[in-house]
Short mmCIF file of C-alpha atoms and ligand atoms in Angstrom, two decimals:
data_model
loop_
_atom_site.label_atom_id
_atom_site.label_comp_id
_atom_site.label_asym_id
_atom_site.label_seq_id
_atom_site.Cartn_x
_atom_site.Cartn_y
_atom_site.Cartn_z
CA UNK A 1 -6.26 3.57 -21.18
CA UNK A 2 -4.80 3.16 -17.81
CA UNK A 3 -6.15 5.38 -15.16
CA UNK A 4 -3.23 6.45 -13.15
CA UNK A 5 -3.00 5.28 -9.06
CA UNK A 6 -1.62 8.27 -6.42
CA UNK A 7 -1.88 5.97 -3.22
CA UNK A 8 -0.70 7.29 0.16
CA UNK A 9 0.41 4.68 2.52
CA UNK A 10 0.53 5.90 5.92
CA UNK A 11 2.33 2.73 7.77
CA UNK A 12 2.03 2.95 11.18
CA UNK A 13 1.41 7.04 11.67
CA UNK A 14 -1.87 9.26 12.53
CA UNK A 15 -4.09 8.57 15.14
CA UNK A 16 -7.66 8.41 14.57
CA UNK A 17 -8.22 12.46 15.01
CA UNK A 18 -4.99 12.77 12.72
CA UNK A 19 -6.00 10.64 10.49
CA UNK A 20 -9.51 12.53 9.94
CA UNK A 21 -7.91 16.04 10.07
CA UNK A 22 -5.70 14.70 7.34
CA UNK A 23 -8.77 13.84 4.77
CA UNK A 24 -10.74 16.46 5.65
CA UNK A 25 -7.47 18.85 4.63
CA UNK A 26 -6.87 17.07 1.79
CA UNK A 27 -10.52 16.74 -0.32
CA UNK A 28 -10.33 20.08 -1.74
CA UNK A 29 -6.82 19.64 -1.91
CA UNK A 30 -7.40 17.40 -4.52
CA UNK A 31 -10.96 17.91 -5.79
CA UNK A 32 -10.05 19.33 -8.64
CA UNK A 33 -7.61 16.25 -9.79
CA UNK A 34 -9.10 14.36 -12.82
CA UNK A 35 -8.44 10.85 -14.32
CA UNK A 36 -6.58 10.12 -11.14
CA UNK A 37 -7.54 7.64 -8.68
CA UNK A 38 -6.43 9.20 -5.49
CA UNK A 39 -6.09 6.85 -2.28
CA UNK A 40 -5.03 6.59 1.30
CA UNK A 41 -4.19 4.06 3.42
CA UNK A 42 -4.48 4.67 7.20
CA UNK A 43 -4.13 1.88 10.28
CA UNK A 44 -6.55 -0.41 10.87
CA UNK A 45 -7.93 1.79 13.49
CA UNK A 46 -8.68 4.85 11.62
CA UNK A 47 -10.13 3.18 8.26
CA UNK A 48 -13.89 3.68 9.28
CA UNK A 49 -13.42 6.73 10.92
CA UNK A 50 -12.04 7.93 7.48
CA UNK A 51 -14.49 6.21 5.10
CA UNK A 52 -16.68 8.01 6.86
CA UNK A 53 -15.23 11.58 6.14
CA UNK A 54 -13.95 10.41 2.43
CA UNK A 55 -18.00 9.71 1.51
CA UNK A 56 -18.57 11.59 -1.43
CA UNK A 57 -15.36 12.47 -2.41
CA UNK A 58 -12.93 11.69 -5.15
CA UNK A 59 -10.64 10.34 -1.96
CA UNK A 60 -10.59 6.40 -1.87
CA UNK A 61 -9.50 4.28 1.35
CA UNK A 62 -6.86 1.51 1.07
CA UNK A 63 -6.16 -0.74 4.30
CA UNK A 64 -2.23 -1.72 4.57
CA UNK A 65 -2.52 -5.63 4.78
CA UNK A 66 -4.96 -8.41 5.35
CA UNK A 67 -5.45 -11.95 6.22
CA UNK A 68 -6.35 -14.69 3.77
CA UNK A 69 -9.20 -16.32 5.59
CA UNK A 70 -12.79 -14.90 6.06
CA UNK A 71 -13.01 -16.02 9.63
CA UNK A 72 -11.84 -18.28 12.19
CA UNK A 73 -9.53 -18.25 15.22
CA UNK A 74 -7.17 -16.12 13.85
CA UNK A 75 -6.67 -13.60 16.68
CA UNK A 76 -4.83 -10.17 15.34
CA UNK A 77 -6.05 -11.05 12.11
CA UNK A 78 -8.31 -9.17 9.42
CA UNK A 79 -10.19 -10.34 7.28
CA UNK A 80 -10.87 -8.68 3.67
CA UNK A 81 -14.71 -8.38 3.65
CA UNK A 82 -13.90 -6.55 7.01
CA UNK A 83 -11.76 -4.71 5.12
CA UNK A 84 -14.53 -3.79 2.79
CA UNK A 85 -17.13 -3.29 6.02
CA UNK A 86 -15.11 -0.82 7.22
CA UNK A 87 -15.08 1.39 3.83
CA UNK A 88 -12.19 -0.01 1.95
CA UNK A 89 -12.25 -0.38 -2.21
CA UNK A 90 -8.28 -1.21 -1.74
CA UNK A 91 -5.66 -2.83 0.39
CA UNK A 92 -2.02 -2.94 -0.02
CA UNK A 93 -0.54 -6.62 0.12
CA UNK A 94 3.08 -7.74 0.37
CA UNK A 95 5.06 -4.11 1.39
CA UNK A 96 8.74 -4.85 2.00
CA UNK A 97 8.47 -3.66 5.68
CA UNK A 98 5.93 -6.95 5.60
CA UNK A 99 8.23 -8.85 4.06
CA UNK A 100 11.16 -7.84 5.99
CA UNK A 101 9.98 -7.59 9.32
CA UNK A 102 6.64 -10.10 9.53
CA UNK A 103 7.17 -12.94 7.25
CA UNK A 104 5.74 -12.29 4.89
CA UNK A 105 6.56 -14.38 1.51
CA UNK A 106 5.20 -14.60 -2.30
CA UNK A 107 2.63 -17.58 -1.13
CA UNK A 108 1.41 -15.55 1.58
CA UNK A 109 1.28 -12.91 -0.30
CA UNK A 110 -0.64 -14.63 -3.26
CA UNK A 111 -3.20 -16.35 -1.25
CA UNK A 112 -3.85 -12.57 0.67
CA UNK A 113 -4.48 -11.08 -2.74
CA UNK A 114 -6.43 -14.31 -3.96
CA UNK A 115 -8.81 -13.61 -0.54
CA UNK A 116 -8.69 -9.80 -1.17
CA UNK A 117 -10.24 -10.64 -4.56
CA UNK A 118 -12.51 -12.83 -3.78
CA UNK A 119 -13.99 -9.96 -1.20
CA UNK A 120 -13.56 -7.50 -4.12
CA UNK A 121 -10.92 -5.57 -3.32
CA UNK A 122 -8.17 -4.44 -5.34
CA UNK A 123 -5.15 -5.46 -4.48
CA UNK A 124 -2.24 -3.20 -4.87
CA UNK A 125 0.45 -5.94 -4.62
CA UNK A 126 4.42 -5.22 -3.79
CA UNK A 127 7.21 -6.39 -4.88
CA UNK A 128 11.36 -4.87 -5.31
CA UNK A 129 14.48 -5.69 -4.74
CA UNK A 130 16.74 -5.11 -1.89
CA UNK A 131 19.80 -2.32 -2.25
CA UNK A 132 22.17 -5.74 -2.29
CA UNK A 133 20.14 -7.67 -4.57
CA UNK A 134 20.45 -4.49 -7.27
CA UNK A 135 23.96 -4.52 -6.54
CA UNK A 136 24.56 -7.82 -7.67
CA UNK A 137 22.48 -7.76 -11.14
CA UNK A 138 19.31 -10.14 -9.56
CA UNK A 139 16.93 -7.03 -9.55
CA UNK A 140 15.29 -9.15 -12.88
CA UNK A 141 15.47 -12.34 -11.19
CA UNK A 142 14.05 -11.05 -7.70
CA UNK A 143 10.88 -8.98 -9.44
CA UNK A 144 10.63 -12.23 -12.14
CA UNK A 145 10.14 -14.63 -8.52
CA UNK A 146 8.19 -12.23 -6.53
CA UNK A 147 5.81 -11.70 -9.36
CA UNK A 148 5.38 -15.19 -10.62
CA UNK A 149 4.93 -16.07 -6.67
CA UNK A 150 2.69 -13.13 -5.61
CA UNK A 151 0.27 -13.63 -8.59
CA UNK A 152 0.15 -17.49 -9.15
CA UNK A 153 -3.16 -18.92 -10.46
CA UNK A 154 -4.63 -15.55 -11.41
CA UNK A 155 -7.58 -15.68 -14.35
CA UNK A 156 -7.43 -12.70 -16.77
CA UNK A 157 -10.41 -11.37 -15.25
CA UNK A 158 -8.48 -11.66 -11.60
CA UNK A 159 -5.87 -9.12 -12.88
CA UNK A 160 -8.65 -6.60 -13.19
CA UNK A 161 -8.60 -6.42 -9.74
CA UNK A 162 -4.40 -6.29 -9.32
CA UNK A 163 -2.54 -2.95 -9.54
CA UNK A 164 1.51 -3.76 -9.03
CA UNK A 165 3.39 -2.12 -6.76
CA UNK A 166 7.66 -1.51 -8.00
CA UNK A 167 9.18 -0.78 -4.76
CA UNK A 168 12.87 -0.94 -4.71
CA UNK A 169 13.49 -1.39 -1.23
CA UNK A 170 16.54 0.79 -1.26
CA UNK A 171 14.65 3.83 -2.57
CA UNK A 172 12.11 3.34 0.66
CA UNK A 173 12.19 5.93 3.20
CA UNK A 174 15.64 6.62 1.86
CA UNK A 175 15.53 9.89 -0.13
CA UNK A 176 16.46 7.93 -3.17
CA UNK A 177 14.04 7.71 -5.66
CA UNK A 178 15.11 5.05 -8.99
CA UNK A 179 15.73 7.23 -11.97
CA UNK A 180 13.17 7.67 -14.71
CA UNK A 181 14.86 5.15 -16.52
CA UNK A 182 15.48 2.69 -13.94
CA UNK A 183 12.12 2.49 -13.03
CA UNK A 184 10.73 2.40 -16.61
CA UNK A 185 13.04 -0.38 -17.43
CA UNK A 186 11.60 -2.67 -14.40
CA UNK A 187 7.85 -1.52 -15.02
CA UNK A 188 8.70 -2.73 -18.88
CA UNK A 189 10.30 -6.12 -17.29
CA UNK A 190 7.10 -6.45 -15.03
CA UNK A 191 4.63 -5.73 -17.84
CA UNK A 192 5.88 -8.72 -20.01
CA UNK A 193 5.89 -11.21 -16.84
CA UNK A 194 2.04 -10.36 -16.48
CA UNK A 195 1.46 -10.86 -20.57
CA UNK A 196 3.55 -14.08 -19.94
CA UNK A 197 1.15 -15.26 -16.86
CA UNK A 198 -2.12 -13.24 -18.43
CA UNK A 199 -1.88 -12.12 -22.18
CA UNK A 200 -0.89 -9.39 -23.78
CA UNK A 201 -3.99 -7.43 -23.29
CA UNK A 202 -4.28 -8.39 -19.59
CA UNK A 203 -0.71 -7.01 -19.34
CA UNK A 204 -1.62 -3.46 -20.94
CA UNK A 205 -4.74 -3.15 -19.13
CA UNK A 206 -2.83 -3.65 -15.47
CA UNK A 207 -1.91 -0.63 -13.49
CA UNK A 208 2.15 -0.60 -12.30
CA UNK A 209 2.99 2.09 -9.42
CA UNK A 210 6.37 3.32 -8.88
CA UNK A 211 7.13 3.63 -5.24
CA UNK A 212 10.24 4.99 -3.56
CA UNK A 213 10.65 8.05 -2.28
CA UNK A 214 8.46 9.98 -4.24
CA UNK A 215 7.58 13.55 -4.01
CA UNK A 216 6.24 16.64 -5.71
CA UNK A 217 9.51 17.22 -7.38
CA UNK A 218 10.15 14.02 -8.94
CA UNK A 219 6.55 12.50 -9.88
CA UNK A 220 6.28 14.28 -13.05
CA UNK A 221 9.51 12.40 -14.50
CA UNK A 222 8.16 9.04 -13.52
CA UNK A 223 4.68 9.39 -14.23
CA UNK A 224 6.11 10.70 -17.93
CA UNK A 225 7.10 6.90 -18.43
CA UNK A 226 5.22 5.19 -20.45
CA UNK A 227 5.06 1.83 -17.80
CA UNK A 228 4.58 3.93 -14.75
CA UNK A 229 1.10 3.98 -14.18
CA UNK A 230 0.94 5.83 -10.37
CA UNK A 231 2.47 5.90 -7.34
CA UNK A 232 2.38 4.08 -4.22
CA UNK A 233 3.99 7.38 -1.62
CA UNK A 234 4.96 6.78 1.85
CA UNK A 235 6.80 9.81 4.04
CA UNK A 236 5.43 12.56 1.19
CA UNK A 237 1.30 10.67 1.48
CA UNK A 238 1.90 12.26 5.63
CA UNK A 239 1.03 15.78 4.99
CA UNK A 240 -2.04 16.65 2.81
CA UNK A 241 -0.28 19.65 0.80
CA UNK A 242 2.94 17.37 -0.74
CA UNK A 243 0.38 14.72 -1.07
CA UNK A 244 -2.27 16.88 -2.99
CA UNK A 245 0.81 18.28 -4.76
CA UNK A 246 1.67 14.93 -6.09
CA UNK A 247 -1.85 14.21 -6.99
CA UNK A 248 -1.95 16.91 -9.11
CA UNK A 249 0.99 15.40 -11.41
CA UNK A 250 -0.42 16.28 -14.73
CA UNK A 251 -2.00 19.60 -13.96
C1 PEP B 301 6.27 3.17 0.89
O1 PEP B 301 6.14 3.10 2.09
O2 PEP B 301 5.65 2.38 0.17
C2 PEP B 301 7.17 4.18 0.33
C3 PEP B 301 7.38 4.19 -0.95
O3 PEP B 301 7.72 5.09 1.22
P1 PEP B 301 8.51 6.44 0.84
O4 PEP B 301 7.69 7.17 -0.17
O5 PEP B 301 8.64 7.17 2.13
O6 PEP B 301 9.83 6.01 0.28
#
């Protein structure tokens, strides 16, 4: 059984107050929410601040990105184990804004989750195509690259520590959310490229999060597919009542 993912990811919003007013608004928001794994993931700045408020509750803290190397003269850079220092059992690698506006590519991205494994993290990995790419029939080929790419080299037991991220860039900050059936069909596609690089049971052990737009009114149709295993929710993870709301998916 796959334990579904609600993840907020807060890009670059919420000072450190903000950021703690949030959590402390949303645990008994979301108390109550069962066989969910409910997680945020505020700036760099805020993380401790909010591990430190999130203690003892069913709320779990996600950092937004990472470096591969432990340490070094890497200035800007964090490292994973930070990562965990500071409170974090998660970190988002690979988001399109990384891709788009940093550099970021699938060998960055798979040594980041490699290192974010090794520091035992899990890594909630991204990957989608663009509105053009979907246009022009690749959306297979893009997802088949960016997952073989992102996830090279991974053992079985390796997996256990990857949740996928489907994030059609299109449907990002847009309003436009994939339907049902558009996103079940790519979660299906993504499913059999991990039993190709894993095995079968590797493939229907690993969580897949839809993200895109997604908000209290649309999570129950996704999260009734049978390959969408969570969410990954920007703009709607930014207040603690549609967040909570979407939490609470199957009550
Ligand atoms: C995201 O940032 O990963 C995302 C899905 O954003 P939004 O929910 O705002 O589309």
């Amino acid at each position: 059984m796959r334990i579904p993912v609600i993840a907020g990811n807060w890009k670059l919003f919420k000072t450190i107050g903000e950021a703690v007013a949030m959590v402390r608004e949303l645990k008994p928001l979301v108390e109550k929410c069962e066989d969910v794994e409910i997680v945020v993931a505020p700036v760099f700045t805020a993380l401790s601040r909010v591990s430190d408020v999130i203690a003892c509750s069913n709320v779990k803290l996600a950092a937004q990105d990472c470096y591969w190397e432990e340490e070094g003269a890497f200035t800007g850079e964090v490292a994973p184990k930070l990562l965990k220092d500071a409170g974090c059992g998660y970190v988002i690698i690979g988001h399109s804004e990384r891709r788009q506006y940093f550099g970021e590519t699938d060998l960055t991205v798979n040594r980041k989750t490699k290192a974010a494994i090794a520091a035992g993290l899990q890594a909630i990995v991204c990957v989608g195509e663009s509105l053009a790419e979907r246009e022009s029939d690749q959306t297979f080929s893009v997802i088949e690259t960016q997952i073989t790419g992102s996830l090279a080299g991974l053992s079985a037991a390796d997996f256990g520590q990857v949740i996928i991220a489907y994030e059609p860039v299109w449907a990002i900050g847009t309003g436009k959310t994939a339907s049902d059936d558009q996103a079940q069909e790519v979660h299906a596609f993504i499913r059999q490229l991990v039993a190709k690089l894993a095995d079968q049971s590797v493939a229907d052990a690993v969580r897949i999060l839809y993200g895109g737009s997604v908000k209290p009114d649309n999570v129950k149709g996704l999260m009734s597919q049978p390959d969408i295993d969570g969410a990954l929710v920007g703009g709607a993870s930014l207040k603690a009542e549609s967040f909570a709301a979407i939490a609470a998916f199957n009550s």
